[in-house]
Each structure stands twice: as C-alpha cells, then as structure tokens.
One Martini backbone bead per residue (centre of mass of N, CA, C, O) as a GRO file, in nm:
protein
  111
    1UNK     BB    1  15.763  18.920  10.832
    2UNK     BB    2  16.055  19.028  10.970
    3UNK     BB    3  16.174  18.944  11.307
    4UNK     BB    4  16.296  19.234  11.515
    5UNK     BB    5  16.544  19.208  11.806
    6UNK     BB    6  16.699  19.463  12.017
    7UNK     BB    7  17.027  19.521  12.163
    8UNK     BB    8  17.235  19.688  12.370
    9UNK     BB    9  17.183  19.959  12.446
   10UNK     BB   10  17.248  20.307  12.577
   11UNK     BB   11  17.476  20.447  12.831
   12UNK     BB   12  17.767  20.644  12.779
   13UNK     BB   13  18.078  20.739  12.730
   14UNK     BB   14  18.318  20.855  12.566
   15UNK     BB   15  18.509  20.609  12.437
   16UNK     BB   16  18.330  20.389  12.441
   17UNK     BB   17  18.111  20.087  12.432
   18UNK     BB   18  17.924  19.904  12.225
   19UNK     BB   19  17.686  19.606  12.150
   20UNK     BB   20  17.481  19.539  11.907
   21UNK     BB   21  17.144  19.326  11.850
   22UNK     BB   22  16.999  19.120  11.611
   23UNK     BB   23  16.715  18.945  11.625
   24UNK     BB   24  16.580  18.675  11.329
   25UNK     BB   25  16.353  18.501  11.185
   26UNK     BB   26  16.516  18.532  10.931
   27UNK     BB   27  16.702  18.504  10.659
   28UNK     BB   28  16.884  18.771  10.470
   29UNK     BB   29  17.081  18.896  10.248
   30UNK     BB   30  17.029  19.180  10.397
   31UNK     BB   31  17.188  19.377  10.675
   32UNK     BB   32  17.142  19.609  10.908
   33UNK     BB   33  17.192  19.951  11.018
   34UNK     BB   34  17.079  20.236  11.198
   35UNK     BB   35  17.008  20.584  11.197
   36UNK     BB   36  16.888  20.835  11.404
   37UNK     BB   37  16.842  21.138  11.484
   38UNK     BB   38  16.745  21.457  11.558
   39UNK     BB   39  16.638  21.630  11.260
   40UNK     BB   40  16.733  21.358  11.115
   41UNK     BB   41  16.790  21.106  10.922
   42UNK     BB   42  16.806  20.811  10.788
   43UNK     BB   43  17.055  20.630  10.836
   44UNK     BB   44  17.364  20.425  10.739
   45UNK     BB   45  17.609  20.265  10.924
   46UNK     BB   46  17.550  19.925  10.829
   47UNK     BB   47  17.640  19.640  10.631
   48UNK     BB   48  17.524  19.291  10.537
   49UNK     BB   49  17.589  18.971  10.392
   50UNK     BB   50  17.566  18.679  10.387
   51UNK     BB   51  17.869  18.664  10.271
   52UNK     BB   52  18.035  18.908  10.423
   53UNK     BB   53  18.004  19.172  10.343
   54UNK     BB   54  18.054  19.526  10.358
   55UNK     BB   55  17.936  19.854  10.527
   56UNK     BB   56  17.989  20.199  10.568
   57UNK     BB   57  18.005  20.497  10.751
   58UNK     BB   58  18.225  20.722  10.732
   59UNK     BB   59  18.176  20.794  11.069
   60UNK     BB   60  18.254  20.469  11.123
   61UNK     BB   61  18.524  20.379  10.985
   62UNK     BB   62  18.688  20.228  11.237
   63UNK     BB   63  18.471  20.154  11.478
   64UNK     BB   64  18.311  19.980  11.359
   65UNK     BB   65  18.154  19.628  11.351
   66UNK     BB   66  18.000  19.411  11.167
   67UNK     BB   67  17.788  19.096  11.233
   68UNK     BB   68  17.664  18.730  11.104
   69UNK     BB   69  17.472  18.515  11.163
   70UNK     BB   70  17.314  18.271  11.021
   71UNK     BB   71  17.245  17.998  11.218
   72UNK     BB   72  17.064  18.256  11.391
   73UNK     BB   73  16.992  18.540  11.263
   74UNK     BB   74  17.221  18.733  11.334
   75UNK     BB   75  17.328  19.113  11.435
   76UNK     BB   76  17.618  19.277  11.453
   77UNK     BB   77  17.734  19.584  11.663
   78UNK     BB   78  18.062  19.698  11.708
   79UNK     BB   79  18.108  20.007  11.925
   80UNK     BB   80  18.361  20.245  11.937
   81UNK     BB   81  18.475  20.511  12.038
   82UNK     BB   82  18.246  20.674  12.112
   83UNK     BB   83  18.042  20.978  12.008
   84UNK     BB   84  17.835  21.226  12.062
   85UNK     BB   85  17.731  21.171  11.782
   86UNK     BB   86  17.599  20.868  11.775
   87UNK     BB   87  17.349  21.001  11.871
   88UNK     BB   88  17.070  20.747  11.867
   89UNK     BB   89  16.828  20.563  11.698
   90UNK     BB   90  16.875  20.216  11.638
   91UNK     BB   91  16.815  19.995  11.322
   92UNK     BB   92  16.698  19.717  11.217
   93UNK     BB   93  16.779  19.576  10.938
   94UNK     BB   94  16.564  19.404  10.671
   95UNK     BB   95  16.678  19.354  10.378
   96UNK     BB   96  16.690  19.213  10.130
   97UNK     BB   97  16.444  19.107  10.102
   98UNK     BB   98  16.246  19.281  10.182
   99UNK     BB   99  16.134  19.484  10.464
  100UNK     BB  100  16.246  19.494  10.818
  101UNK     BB  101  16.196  19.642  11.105
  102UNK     BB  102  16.260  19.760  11.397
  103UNK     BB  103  16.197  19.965  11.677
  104UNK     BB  104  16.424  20.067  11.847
  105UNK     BB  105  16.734  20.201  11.998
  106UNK     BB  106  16.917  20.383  12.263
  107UNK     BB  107  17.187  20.560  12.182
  108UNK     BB  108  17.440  20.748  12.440
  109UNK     BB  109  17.660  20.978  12.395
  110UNK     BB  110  17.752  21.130  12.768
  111UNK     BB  111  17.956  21.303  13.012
   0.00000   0.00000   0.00000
C-alpha cells in the first residue's frame, strides 16, 4: 500500500487560512483530499491527476487549491477563506491505482 503522511492541520478562526501537506510513498495516477464532518459521510474536497486535472467540491470551489509536486509524491491543499462548515477531519486518499487512505488530520474552523 501507498504510505500517506498529513500535516498541516490546525485551529483557526473563519476567514483564515490553513495548507494541508501529505507526503506519499510513490505517485499514483490520483490523489485527493476528503473530509469527514461529524454525523456526515465522508465526501470529495478536490482531487487532482498526476497530469494536474483538477476537481473541487462545489463547497469548496474558489476557496481551497489543490496541487502536486510528482518529483516529491506530494499533494497539497491550500484552504482560504475557511468557513466554521469546513470543519472536519481530513483525509488524503491515493489512487487509482489502488486506494490507501492517510490517517486523518483535524482542521477546526471557529471563532
């Protein structure tokens, strides 16, 4: 399986930012971001291919940024704006090919 490392996690207050980082063990054609609310399924944020497609989570479109350094196996989000729904547990996913989840990191947006 694919080794994922998250950071970047935090508390903040809403209009702040925060970058989610996560270092992986080797490139996969797909990586993404999730996120997991309390009570709520765990949903798509953005996602991005190895040729640097991109897709956002309508909630989140013109706030957050995804991006992927291929040489390094990294994938970052850069979150702006955040809003106190934003609140969630973050997940980056590899693959396709294959799927391995990180662990999950909290990001905290409130006043």
């Amino acid at each position: 399986q694919v080794q994922l490392v998250e950071s970047g996690g935090g508390l903040v207050q809403p209009g702040e930012s925060l970058r989610l980082s996560c270092a992986a063990s080797e490139n996969t054609y797909l990586m993404g971001w999730y996120r997991q609310a309390p009570g709520q399924q765990r949903e798509l944020v953005a996602q991005i291919t190895r040729g640097g497609i991109t897709a956002y989570a309508n909630s989140v479109q013109g706030r957050f940024t995804i991006s992927r350094d291929n040489a390094k196996n990294a994938v970052d989000l850069q979150m702006n704006s955040l809003k106190p729904e934003d609140t969630a547990v973050y997940y980056c996913r590899a693959g396709p090919p294959g799927i391995s989840w990180g662990q999950g990191i909290q990001v905290t947006v409130s006043s």
